Coordinates of C-alpha atoms in Angstrom, one line a residue:
M1 CA 0.0 0.0 0.0
G2 CA 2.9 2.4 0.6
A3 CA 3.0 5.1 3.3
K4 CA -0.5 6.6 3.7
K5 CA -2.1 9.1 6.1
I6 CA -5.4 8.8 7.8
T7 CA -7.1 11.9 9.1
V8 CA -9.8 11.3 11.7
V9 CA -12.4 14.1 12.0
S10 CA -14.6 14.2 15.1
P11 CA -17.3 16.8 15.9
V12 CA -17.3 17.5 19.6
Y13 CA -20.4 18.5 21.7
Y14 CA -20.6 17.7 25.3
G15 CA -17.4 15.8 25.0
E16 CA -15.4 16.9 28.0
N17 CA -15.4 13.3 29.4
T18 CA -14.9 11.5 26.1
V19 CA -12.3 13.4 24.0
V20 CA -9.3 12.3 25.9
P21 CA -10.2 8.6 25.9
L22 CA -11.3 8.9 22.3
V23 CA -7.8 10.2 21.2
E24 CA -6.1 7.6 23.3
A25 CA -8.2 4.8 21.8
I26 CA -7.7 6.1 18.2
N27 CA -3.9 6.3 18.7
N28 CA -3.7 2.9 20.4
H29 CA -5.7 1.1 17.7
C30 CA -3.9 2.8 14.8
K31 CA -0.5 1.8 16.1
S32 CA -1.1 -1.6 14.6
I33 CA -1.6 -0.3 11.1
K34 CA 1.7 -0.6 9.1
E35 CA 3.0 2.3 7.0
V36 CA 0.1 4.6 8.1
S37 CA 0.3 7.8 10.0
V38 CA -2.7 9.2 11.8
D39 CA -3.8 12.7 12.6
I40 CA -6.9 13.8 14.4
I41 CA -9.0 16.9 14.0
L42 CA -11.4 17.7 16.8
V43 CA -14.1 20.3 16.1
D44 CA -15.7 21.9 19.1
D45 CA -19.2 22.9 18.1
S46 CA -19.2 25.5 20.8
S47 CA -20.0 22.9 23.4
P48 CA -21.3 24.5 26.7
D49 CA -19.2 22.1 28.9
K50 CA -15.4 22.0 29.2
S51 CA -14.8 20.2 25.9
W52 CA -12.6 23.0 24.6
D53 CA -10.3 22.9 27.7
Q54 CA -9.9 19.1 27.3
M55 CA -9.1 19.6 23.6
R56 CA -6.5 22.2 24.3
F57 CA -4.9 19.8 26.9
I58 CA -4.8 17.0 24.2
V59 CA -3.2 19.3 21.6
K60 CA -0.4 20.1 24.0
K61 CA 0.1 16.4 24.8
E62 CA -0.4 14.7 21.4
K63 CA 1.5 16.1 18.3
N64 CA -1.0 14.4 15.9
V65 CA -4.1 16.3 17.2
R66 CA -5.5 19.5 15.9
A67 CA -8.5 21.3 17.5
I68 CA -10.7 24.0 16.2
K69 CA -13.5 25.8 18.0
L70 CA -16.5 27.1 16.2
N71 CA -17.7 30.5 17.4
K72 CA -21.2 29.3 18.0
N73 CA -23.2 26.0 17.9
Y74 CA -23.8 25.4 14.2
G75 CA -24.7 21.7 14.6
Q76 CA -23.0 18.4 14.0
Q77 CA -23.1 18.5 10.2
S78 CA -21.4 21.9 10.1
A79 CA -18.8 20.8 12.6
I80 CA -18.1 17.8 10.3
Q81 CA -17.8 20.1 7.3
A82 CA -15.3 22.3 9.2
G83 CA -13.2 19.3 10.0
L84 CA -13.3 17.9 6.5
S85 CA -12.2 21.2 5.1
L86 CA -8.9 20.8 7.0
A87 CA -8.5 17.0 6.5
D88 CA -5.5 16.2 4.3
G89 CA -5.2 12.5 4.7
D90 CA -5.3 9.9 1.9
Y91 CA -8.2 8.4 3.8
I92 CA -10.5 10.3 6.1
V93 CA -12.4 8.8 9.0
V94 CA -15.5 10.6 10.4
M95 CA -16.6 9.5 13.8
D96 CA -18.6 10.9 16.8
C97 CA -16.8 11.9 19.9
D98 CA -19.0 10.0 22.4
L99 CA -17.1 6.7 22.1
Q100 CA -20.2 4.9 20.6
D101 CA -18.1 4.8 17.4
D102 CA -15.5 2.2 18.3
P103 CA -12.0 3.2 17.1
S104 CA -11.0 -0.5 17.0
Y105 CA -12.8 -0.6 13.6
I106 CA -10.3 1.8 11.9
P107 CA -7.7 -1.0 11.2
I108 CA -10.5 -3.1 9.8
M109 CA -11.7 -0.3 7.5
I110 CA -8.2 0.3 6.2
D111 CA -8.2 -3.3 4.8
H112 CA -11.2 -2.4 2.6
I113 CA -10.6 1.2 1.6
V114 CA -8.3 0.4 -1.3
K115 CA -11.1 -1.5 -3.0
Y116 CA -14.0 0.6 -1.9
P117 CA -13.9 4.4 -1.8
V118 CA -16.4 4.4 1.1
V119 CA -16.3 2.0 4.0
L120 CA -19.2 2.4 6.5
I121 CA -19.8 0.9 9.9
K122 CA -23.3 -0.3 10.6
K123 CA -24.5 -0.1 14.2
T124 CA -26.0 -3.4 15.3
H125 CA -26.7 -2.5 19.0
K126 CA -30.3 -1.8 19.9
E127 CA -31.4 1.7 20.7
T128 CA -32.7 2.0 24.2
N129 CA -34.6 5.1 23.5
Y130 CA -37.7 3.8 21.6
L131 CA -39.0 7.2 20.7
K132 CA -35.7 8.2 19.1
K133 CA -35.7 4.8 17.3
I134 CA -39.2 5.3 15.9
I135 CA -38.5 9.0 14.9
S136 CA -35.3 8.0 13.2
Y137 CA -36.9 5.0 11.4
S138 CA -39.8 7.2 10.2
F139 CA -37.5 10.0 9.0
Y140 CA -35.4 7.7 6.9
K141 CA -38.5 5.9 5.5
I142 CA -40.1 9.2 4.4
F143 CA -36.7 10.5 3.2
S144 CA -36.1 7.4 1.1
S145 CA -39.6 7.6 -0.5
L146 CA -39.2 11.3 -1.3
T147 CA -35.7 11.2 -2.7
D148 CA -35.2 7.7 -4.1
I149 CA -32.1 7.5 -2.0
K150 CA -32.1 4.4 0.2
H151 CA -30.5 5.3 3.5
D152 CA -30.1 2.9 6.4
G153 CA -30.8 4.6 9.7
A154 CA -28.3 2.2 11.4
I155 CA -25.5 3.8 9.4
G156 CA -24.4 7.2 10.7
N157 CA -21.3 9.3 10.1
Y158 CA -18.8 6.6 11.1
G159 CA -16.8 5.4 8.2
M160 CA -13.6 5.8 6.2
Y161 CA -13.6 7.6 2.9
Q162 CA -11.0 8.0 0.1
R163 CA -9.9 11.6 -0.3
K164 CA -11.7 11.9 -3.7
V165 CA -15.0 11.2 -2.0
I166 CA -14.5 13.9 0.6
K167 CA -13.4 16.3 -2.2
T168 CA -16.5 15.6 -4.1
Y169 CA -18.6 16.1 -1.0
L170 CA -17.0 19.4 -0.2
D171 CA -17.5 20.6 -3.7
L172 CA -21.3 20.2 -3.5
N173 CA -23.1 23.5 -3.3
E174 CA -25.8 22.4 -0.9
A175 CA -26.8 24.9 1.8
N176 CA -27.6 22.4 4.4
K177 CA -25.4 19.3 4.0
N178 CA -26.3 16.1 5.7
F179 CA -23.1 14.1 5.6
P180 CA -24.3 10.5 5.6
V181 CA -27.2 11.2 3.2
L182 CA -25.0 13.1 0.7
I183 CA -22.3 10.4 0.9
S184 CA -25.0 7.9 0.0
W185 CA -26.3 10.1 -2.8
L186 CA -22.7 10.4 -4.3
A187 CA -23.1 6.6 -5.0
Y188 CA -19.4 5.6 -4.7
P189 CA -18.9 1.9 -4.3
T190 CA -19.4 1.2 -0.7

């Protein structure tokens, strides 16, 4: 494969207790990947907790971590967009900061990213919040029927993407970008 770089982008909101373990887990799991360097971009979506303080601490401790702070809460999709605009890896991972996206899957995704420009992780655990599950299911069912884009609600932001996919996504002129929906719409082999 030759020396490659992975950039991990993680939007942060109420992440003061999770960003440090997240970075540690990413770095630990990525040590096993041969000929690959990893950098991490944390995007504070103006979180009202002490996420930014924790992010500044991490940046001083870990040389492969960058942190940016948005001036107000724009929402997760905008935070992802901000991080992607700075991502310079050959492969880009997007994952949430709450540790529900397991960093141990990054080495598994790297095994597939050469063949498939998009490698997604499907969540198989059951939602405990039934109202959220019903709303999510209903949204994606209606969305799929209105747009002819099949989107699985069990697939969120977590995945690895070849650089060309992210460039195409960033070039879209959509006012309100929904990352997983637009990635699906781009129709790269997944």
